[in-house]
Amino acid sequence: MSSAIGIDDLAFATGSFRIDLAVLAERLGADPAKYYRGLGQSEMSVVAEDEDVVTLGAAAAQQILARGGADGVRTLMFATETGIDQSKSAGVYVHRLLGLGPNVRVVELKQACYSATAAMQFAAALVARDPSEKVLVIASDIARYELDTAAEPTQGAGAVAFTVTANPALLELEPANGVYTEDVMDFWRPNHSTTAIVDGKTSITAYLDAVAGAFDDYLTRGGAPFHAIDWFCYHQPFTKMAVKAHRHLADRAGSASDPAAVAARIEPTTGYNRRIGNSYTASVYLALLALLDGDEDLAGKRVAIASYGSGAVAEFLTGTVPANYRTALRAAENERRLADRVPVDDATYLALQHAARRRDPSNYETARQTPAPFRFGGVRDDQRIYEPTV
């Protein structure tokens, strides 16, 4: 009998600063309720000048290695749409920072917010071939949009790291999955730009169509019917998008979609994304982590992951939560990590945003700001500098 395969450990990291969306609302001339209730967001993380996707990803992964060690890790997959180099994987820098040995394959994956789920599926296949291996997956992104636009309040920054193993502690993947791809220009970031271009209305429609298409495919592959799934974790560019998506799927499945009932079903998955903001590839796994860390008893429950990346690719899959999953959590530590972020005013936030847009990107140093275990020191002769903070 083959072993179950899935997520054995899951940790996150985020920016050292945070800004309440009421602060943005004042500058943008908006009612804070537009963001608090309309988007379902209360604040967003902001990275220090010496933080980026590498330092965030390494900080998330370090928690996992500190608990479980690196034995058996022969693959590191780094999912991001915040690319730092057109050739070299961000994961190679992380490999060094974590002190991993040379016998590890490292690769970077990109497809907007979706690619961490592709990494998880590729990892599961590697573990199925050799159950003694474990794969380290990192999803790390910084969402940036033009200032003084409607998209500005949907920025954020975060990373998750998780291990895929046999006999996992947190989520045992079920065989069925559904996928969907369509060429849509709803969101993209050209090579010359540090900020993304988004067509908001098209993006919402593309999201709903893709998730529905992936769910339909999931059903044809032997997946569980809608009513047999206990909890749903959706990609959350803003948390109200998860509510929209769940209502859309419920309607298609002929299930009751009373607004209050839908919101109550999704609420346990929104706690971290509501405070971190959009973390692109990490978002759906922050939804899963919020659910796991919450008060609900998930032992034996079936949980869906509805992963979406603009452009557009979606996947729908399910897994079951093992009986003793709570022994593998770090809920108090996760709450402390969010609480320890330093609140900033609008002037400080704007200064940090402008610092990310360097006039000479080939040579510069960054200010020492982060209290995290790793920092980005800047660029010297077009080479990125990373170092421990201690």
Coordinates of N, CA, C and O in Angstrom, one line a residue, residues 14 43-47 141-145 152-158 276-280:
T14 N 6.8 37.6 6.3 CA 6.2 38.8 5.7 C 7.1 40.0 5.9 O 8.1 39.9 6.6
E43 N -5.2 45.9 6.5 CA -3.8 46.5 6.4 C -3.0 45.7 5.4 O -3.5 44.7 4.8
M44 N -1.8 46.1 5.2 CA -1.0 45.4 4.3 C 0.5 45.5 4.7 O 0.9 46.5 5.3
S45 N 1.2 44.4 4.5 CA 2.6 44.4 4.9 C 3.4 45.2 3.9 O 3.1 45.3 2.7
V46 N 4.5 45.8 4.4 CA 5.4 46.6 3.5 C 6.8 46.1 3.9 O 7.2 46.0 5.0
V47 N 7.6 45.9 2.8 CA 9.0 45.4 3.0 C 9.9 46.5 3.4 O 9.8 47.7 2.9
D141 N 6.5 36.6 -2.9 CA 6.2 37.7 -3.8 C 6.0 39.0 -3.0 O 5.6 39.0 -1.8
I142 N 6.2 40.1 -3.8 CA 5.9 41.4 -3.3 C 5.0 42.1 -4.4 O 5.4 42.2 -5.5
A143 N 3.8 42.4 -4.0 CA 2.8 42.9 -4.9 C 3.0 44.5 -4.9 O 2.8 45.1 -3.9
R144 N 3.3 45.0 -6.1 CA 3.4 46.5 -6.2 C 2.6 47.0 -7.4 O 2.7 46.4 -8.5
Y145 N 1.9 48.1 -7.1 CA 1.1 48.7 -8.2 C 1.5 50.2 -8.2 O 2.1 50.7 -7.2
E152 N -3.6 50.4 -5.6 CA -2.6 50.6 -4.5 C -3.0 49.9 -3.2 O -2.2 49.3 -2.6
P153 N -4.3 49.9 -2.8 CA -4.6 49.2 -1.5 C -4.6 47.7 -1.6 O -4.8 47.1 -0.6
T154 N -4.4 47.1 -2.8 CA -4.3 45.7 -2.9 C -2.9 45.2 -3.1 O -2.6 44.1 -3.6
Q155 N -1.9 46.0 -2.6 CA -0.5 45.5 -2.5 C -0.3 44.6 -1.3 O -1.2 44.4 -0.5
G156 N 0.9 44.2 -1.1 CA 1.2 43.3 0.0 C 2.6 42.6 -0.2 O 3.2 42.8 -1.3
A157 N 3.0 41.8 0.7 CA 4.2 41.1 0.6 C 4.2 39.9 1.6 O 3.9 40.1 2.7
G158 N 4.6 38.8 1.1 CA 4.7 37.6 1.9 C 5.3 36.4 1.2 O 5.4 36.4 0.0
I276 N -2.0 40.8 5.7 CA -0.7 40.8 4.9 C -0.9 41.5 3.6 O 0.0 42.2 3.1
G277 N -2.1 41.4 3.0 CA -2.3 41.9 1.7 C -2.1 40.9 0.6 O -1.9 39.7 0.9
N278 N -1.9 41.3 -0.6 CA -1.7 40.3 -1.7 C -0.3 39.8 -1.7 O 0.7 40.6 -1.8
S279 N -0.1 38.5 -1.6 CA 1.2 37.9 -1.7 C 1.4 37.0 -2.9 O 2.2 36.1 -2.9
Y280 N 0.5 37.2 -3.9 CA 0.6 36.4 -5.2 C 0.7 34.9 -4.9 O -0.3 34.3 -4.5

